Short mmCIF file of C-alpha atoms and ligand atoms in Angstrom, two decimals:
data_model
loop_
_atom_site.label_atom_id
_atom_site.label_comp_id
_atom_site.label_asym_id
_atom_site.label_seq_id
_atom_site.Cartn_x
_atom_site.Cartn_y
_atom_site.Cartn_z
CA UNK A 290 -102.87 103.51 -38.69
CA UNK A 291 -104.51 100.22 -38.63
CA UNK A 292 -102.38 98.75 -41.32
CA UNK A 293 -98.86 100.24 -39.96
CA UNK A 294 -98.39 97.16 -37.44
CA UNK A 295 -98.63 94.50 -39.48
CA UNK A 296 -96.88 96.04 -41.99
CA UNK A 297 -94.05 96.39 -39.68
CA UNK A 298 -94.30 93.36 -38.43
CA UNK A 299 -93.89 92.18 -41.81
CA UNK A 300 -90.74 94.01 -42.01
CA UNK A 301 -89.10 93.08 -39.16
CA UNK A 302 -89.80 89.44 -40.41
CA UNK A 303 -88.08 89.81 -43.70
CA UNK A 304 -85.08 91.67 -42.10
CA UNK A 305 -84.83 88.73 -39.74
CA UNK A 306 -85.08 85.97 -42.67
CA UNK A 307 -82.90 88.01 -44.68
CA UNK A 308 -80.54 88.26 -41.70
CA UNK A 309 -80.58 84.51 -41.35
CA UNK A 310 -82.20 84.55 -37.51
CA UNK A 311 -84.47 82.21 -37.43
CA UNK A 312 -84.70 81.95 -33.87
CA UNK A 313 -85.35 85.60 -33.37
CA UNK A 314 -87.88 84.99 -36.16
CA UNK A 315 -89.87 82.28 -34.05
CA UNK A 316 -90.01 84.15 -30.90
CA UNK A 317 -91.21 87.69 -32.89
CA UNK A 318 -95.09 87.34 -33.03
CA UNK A 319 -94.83 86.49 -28.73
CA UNK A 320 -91.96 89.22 -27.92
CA UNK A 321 -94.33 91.61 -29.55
CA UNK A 322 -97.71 90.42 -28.20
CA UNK A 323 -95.61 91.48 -24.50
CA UNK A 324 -94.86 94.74 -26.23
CA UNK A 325 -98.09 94.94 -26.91
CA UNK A 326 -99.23 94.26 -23.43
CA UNK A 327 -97.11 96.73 -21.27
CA UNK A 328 -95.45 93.79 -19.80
CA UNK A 329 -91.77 94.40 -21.71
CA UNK A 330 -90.24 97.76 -22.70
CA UNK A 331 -88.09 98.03 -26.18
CA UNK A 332 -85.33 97.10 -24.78
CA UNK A 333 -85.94 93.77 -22.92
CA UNK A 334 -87.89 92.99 -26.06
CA UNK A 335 -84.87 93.42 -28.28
CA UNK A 336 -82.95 91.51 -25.54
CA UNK A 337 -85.30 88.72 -25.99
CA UNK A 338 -85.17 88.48 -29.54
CA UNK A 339 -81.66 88.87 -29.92
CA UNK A 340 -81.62 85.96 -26.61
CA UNK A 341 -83.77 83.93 -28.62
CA UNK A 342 -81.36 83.74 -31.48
CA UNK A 343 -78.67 82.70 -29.81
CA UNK A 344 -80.01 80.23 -28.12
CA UNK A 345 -80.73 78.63 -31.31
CA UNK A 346 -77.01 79.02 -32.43
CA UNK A 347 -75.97 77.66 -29.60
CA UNK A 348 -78.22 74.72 -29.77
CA UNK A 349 -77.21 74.36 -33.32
CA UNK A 350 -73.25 74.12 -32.29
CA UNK A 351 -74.13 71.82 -29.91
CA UNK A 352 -75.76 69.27 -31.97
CA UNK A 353 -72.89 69.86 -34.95
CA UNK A 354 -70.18 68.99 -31.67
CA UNK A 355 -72.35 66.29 -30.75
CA UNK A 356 -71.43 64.85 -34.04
CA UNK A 357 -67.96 65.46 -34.50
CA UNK A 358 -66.67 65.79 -30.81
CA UNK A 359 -67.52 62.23 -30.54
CA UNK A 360 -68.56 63.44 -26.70
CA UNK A 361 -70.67 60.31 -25.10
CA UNK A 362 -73.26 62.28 -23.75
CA UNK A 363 -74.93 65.88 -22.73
CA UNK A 364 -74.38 66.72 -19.04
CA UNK A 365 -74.18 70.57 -17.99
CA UNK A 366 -73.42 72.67 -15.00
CA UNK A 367 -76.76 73.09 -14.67
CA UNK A 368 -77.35 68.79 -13.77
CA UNK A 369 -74.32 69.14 -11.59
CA UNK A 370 -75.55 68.69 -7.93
CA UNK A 371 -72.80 70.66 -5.63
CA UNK A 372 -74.22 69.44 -2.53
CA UNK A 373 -73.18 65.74 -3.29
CA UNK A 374 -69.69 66.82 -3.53
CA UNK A 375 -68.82 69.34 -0.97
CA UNK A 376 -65.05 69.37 -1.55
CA UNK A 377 -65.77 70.59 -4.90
CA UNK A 378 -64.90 74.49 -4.64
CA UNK A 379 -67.80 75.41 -7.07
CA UNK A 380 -66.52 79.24 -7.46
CA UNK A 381 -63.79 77.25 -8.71
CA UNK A 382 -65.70 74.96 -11.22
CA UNK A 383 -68.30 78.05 -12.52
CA UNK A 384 -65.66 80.13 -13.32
CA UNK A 385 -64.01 77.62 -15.59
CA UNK A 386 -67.48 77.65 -17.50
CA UNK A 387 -66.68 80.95 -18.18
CA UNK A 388 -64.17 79.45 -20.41
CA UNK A 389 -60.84 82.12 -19.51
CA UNK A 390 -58.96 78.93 -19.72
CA UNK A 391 -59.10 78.29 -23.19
CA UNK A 392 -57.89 81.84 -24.19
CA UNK A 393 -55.01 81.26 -21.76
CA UNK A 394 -54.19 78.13 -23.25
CA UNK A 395 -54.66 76.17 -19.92
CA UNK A 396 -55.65 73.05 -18.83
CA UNK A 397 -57.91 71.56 -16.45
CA UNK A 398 -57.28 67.73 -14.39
CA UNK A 399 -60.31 65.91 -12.71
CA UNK A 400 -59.12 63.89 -10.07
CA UNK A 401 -60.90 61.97 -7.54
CA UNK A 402 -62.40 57.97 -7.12
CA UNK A 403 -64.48 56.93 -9.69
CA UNK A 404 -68.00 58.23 -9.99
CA UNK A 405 -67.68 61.67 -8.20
CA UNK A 406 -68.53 63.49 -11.29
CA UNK A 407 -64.70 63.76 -13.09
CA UNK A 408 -66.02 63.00 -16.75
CA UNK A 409 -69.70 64.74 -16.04
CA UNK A 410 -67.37 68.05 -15.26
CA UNK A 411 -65.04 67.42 -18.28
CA UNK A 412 -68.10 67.11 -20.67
CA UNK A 413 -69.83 70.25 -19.50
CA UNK A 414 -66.93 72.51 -20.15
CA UNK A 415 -67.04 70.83 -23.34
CA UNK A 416 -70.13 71.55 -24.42
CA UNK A 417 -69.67 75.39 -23.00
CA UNK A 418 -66.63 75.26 -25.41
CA UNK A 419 -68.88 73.86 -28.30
CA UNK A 420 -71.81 75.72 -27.52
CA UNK A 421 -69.67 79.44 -27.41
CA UNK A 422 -68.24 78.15 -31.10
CA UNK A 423 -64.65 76.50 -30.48
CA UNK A 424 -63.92 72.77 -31.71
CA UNK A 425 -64.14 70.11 -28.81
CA UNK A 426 -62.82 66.57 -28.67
CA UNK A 427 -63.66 63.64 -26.57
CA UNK A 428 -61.83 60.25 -26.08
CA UNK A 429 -60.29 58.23 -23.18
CA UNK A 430 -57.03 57.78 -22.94
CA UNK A 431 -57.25 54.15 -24.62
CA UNK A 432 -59.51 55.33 -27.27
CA UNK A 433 -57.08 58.58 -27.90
CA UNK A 434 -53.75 55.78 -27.83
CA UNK A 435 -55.21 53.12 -29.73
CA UNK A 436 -55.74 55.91 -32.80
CA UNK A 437 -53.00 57.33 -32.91
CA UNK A 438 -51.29 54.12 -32.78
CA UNK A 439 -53.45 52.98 -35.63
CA UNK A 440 -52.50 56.07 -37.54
CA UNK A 441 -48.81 55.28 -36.75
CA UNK A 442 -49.40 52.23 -37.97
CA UNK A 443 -50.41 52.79 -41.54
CA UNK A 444 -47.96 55.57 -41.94
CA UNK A 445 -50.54 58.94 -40.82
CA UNK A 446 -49.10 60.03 -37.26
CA UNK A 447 -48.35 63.29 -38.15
CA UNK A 448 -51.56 63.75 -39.91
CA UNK A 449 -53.50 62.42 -36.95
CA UNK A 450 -51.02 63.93 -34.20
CA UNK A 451 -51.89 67.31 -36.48
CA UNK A 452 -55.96 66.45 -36.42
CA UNK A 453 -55.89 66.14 -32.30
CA UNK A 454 -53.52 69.35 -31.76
CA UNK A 455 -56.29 71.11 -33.96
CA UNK A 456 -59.09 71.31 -31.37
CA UNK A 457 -58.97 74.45 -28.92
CA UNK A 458 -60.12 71.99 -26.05
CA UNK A 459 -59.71 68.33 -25.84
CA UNK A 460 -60.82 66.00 -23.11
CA UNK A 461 -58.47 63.25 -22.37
CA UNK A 462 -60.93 60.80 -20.05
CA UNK A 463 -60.07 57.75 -17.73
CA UNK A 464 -56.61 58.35 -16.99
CA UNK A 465 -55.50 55.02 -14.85
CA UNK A 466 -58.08 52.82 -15.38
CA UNK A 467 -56.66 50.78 -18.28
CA UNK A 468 -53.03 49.79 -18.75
CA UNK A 469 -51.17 51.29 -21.22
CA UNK A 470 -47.89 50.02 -23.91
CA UNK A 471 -45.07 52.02 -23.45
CA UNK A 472 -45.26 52.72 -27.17
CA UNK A 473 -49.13 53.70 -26.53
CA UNK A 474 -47.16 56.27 -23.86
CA UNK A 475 -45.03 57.86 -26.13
CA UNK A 476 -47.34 58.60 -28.21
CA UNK A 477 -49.52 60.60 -26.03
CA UNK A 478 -46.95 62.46 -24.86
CA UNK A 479 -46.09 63.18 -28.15
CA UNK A 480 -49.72 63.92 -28.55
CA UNK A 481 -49.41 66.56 -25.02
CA UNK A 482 -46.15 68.21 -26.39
CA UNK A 483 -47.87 69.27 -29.15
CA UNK A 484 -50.76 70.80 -27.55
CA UNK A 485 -48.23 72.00 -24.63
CA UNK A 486 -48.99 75.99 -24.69
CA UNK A 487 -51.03 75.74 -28.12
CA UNK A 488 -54.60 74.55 -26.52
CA UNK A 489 -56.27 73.75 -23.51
CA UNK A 490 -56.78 69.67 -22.82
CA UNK A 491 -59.16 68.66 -19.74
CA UNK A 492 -57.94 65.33 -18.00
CA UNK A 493 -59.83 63.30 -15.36
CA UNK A 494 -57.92 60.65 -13.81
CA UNK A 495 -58.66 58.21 -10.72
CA UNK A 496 -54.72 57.49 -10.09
CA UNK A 497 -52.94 60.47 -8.12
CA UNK A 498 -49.88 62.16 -9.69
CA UNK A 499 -47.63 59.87 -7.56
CA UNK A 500 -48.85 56.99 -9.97
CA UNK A 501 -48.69 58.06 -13.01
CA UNK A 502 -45.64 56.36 -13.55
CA UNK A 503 -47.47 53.25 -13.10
CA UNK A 504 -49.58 54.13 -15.22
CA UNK A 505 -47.73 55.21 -17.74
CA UNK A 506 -45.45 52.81 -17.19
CA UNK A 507 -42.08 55.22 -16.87
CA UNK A 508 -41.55 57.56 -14.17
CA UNK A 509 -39.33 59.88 -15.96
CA UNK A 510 -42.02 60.36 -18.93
CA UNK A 511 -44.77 60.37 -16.59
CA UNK A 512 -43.19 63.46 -14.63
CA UNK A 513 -41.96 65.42 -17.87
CA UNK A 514 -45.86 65.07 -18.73
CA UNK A 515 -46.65 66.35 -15.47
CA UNK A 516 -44.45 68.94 -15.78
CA UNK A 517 -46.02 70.30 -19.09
CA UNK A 518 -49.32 69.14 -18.09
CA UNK A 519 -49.56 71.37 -14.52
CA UNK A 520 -47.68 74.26 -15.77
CA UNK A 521 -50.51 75.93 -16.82
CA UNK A 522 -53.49 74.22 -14.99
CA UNK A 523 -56.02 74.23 -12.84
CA UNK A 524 -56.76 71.10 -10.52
CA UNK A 525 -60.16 69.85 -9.28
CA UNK A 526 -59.51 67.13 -6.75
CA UNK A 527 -62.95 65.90 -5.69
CA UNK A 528 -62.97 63.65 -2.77
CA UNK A 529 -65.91 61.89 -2.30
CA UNK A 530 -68.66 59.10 -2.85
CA UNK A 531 -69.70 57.65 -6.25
CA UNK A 532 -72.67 59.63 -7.15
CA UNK A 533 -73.95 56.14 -8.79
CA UNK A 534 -73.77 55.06 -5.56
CA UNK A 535 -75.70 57.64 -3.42
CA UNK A 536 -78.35 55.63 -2.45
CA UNK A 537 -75.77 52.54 -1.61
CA UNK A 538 -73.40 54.50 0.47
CA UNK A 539 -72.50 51.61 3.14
CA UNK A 540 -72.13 49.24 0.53
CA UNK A 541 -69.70 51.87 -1.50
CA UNK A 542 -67.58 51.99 1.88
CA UNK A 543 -67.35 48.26 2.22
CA UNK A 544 -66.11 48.19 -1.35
CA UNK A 545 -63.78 51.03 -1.40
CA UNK A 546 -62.12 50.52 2.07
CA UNK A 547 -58.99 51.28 1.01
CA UNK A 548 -59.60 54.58 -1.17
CA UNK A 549 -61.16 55.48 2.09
CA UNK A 550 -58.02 55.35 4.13
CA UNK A 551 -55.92 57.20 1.61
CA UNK A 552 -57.84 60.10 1.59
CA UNK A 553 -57.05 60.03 5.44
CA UNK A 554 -53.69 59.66 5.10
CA UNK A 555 -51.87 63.06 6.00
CA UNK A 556 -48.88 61.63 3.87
CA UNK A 557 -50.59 61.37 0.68
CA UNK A 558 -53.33 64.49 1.60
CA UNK A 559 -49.93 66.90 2.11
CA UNK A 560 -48.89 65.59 -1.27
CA UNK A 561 -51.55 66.42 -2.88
CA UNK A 562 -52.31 69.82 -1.37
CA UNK A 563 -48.16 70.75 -2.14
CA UNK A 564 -49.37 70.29 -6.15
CA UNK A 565 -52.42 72.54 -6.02
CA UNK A 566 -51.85 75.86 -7.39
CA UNK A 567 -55.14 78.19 -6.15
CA UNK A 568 -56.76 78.69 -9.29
P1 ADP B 776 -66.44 59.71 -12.90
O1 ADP B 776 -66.04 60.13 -14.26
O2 ADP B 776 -65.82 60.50 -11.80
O3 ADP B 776 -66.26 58.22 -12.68
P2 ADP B 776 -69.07 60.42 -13.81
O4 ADP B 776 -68.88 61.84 -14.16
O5 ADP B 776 -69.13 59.46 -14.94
O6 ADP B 776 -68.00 59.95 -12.74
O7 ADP B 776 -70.41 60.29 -12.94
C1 ADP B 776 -71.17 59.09 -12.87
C2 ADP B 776 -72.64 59.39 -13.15
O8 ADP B 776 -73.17 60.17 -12.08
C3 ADP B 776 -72.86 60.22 -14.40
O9 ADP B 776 -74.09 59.85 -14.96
C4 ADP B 776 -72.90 61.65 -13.88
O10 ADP B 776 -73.68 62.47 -14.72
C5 ADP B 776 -73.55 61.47 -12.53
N1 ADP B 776 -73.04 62.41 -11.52
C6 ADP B 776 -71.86 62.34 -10.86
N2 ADP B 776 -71.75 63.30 -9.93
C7 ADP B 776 -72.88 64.02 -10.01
C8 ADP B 776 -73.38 65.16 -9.30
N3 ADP B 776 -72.67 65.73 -8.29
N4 ADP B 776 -74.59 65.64 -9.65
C9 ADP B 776 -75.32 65.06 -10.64
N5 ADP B 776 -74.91 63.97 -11.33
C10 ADP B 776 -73.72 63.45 -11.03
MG1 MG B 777 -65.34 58.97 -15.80
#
């Protein structure tokens, strides 16, 4: 009887290397020694074996997105503080972790003043993404324009158009910030009719709709990508202060006077509101 543990145990440890789980594998011996105990019954003890692998695979995909997602950093849900930015409907922003969105093809558009969290947001659902197995992307608008123009360049848009339309979520970052050529334009809306119904892209952007056409320098193309871009989308418009700010608030006022009054204005608020869809 003595001898029929270990023996087991010794099992169970070969299935699990055989099975390729080394995570369940690692967290065996201490699962056991709570079985052992009284403290967990079978089933929370295969539930934390079978947690403990995962969590490893997930790790795992992370650090392989890391690498190819070219994603600038790791920020999570989890860092996100909700009570610096009360107009963010967080029902709204935990269900999107949940990741519906990509099945459905949809897309997702940060909007707001710079440092109220738009690119923290649009990283996090890309590492859910990555870390529930589905390729991610990351670049900034410039970044995304100045490679595909480079591609156009030496004769490879398609290929690189094709390499971009690939991932099932792609974050398109700093919208508005830098200008843009009018051939750099076209080719992200090229890039956006493409993934149009295909995948899911998250945007942030500190320019409201009403200037993308300044932005990307032509009304008409700037509302046809609207068009595509909204028709299946959800919209997180975060009003609020810089969080790199927080502890400077009077002296992010003094600087921002004017992106201050806007948000007062019932002109452009009713504008805004008309373009929100619920979800
Ligand atoms: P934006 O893209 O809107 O300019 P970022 O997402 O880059 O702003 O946020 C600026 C910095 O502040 C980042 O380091 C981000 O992680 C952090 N940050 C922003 N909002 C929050 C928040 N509500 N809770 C925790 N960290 C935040
Ligand atoms: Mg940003």
């Amino acid at each position: 009887m003595k001898h029929a543990k270990p023996s087991r145990r010794d099992r169970i440890r070969s299935q699990l290397a055989d099975l390729k789980m080394p995570g369940a594998l690692e967290a065996l011996d201490g699962v056991l020694s709570q079985v052992d105990g009284a403290q967990i019954g079978a089933a929370e003890a295969i539930e934390a074996l079978l947690g403990a692998q995962i969590t490893l695979r997930n790790n795992r995909r992370l650090q392989a997105a890391m690498r190819s997602s070219r994603l600038p950093a790791v920020k999570t849900l989890d860092d996100f503080d909700f009570s610096f930015q009360p107009s963010i409907k967080r029902d709204q922003v935990q269900s999107l972790h949940d990741l519906g969105f990509l099945e459905r093809r949809e897309n997702v558009i940060f909007l707001g003043p710079p440092g109220v969290g738009k690119t923290h947001l649009a990283i996090s659902l890309a590492i859910a993404a990555a870390q529930n197995g589905r390729r991610v992307y990351y670049g900034t608008l410039a970044d995304l324009i100045t490679s595909l123009e480079e591609a156009q360049a030496s004769g490879k848009l398609g290929h690189r158009l094709k390499t971009l339309t690939y991932p099932a979520l792609l974050v398109v970052d700093e919208i508005g910030y830098l200008p843009i050529t009018r051939n750099g334009a076209m080719l992200f809306f090229q890039l956006m009719t493409r993934r149009y119904e295909t995948a899911s892209t998250v945007l942030t952007s500190n320019k409201s709709f009403e200037e993308w056409g300044e932005v990307f320098g032509d009304d008409v193309m700037a509302a046809a990508l609207i068009d595509r871009l909204l028709h299946h989308c959800h919209i997180v418009n975060i009003r609020g202060n810089s969080y790199r700010m927080r502890s400077h608030a009077d002296l992010w006022q003094a600087l921002n006077p004017t992106a201050q009054a806007k948000e007062r204005s019932p002109r452009s608020r009713k504008k805004k509101e008309a373009s929100m869809p619920d979800g």
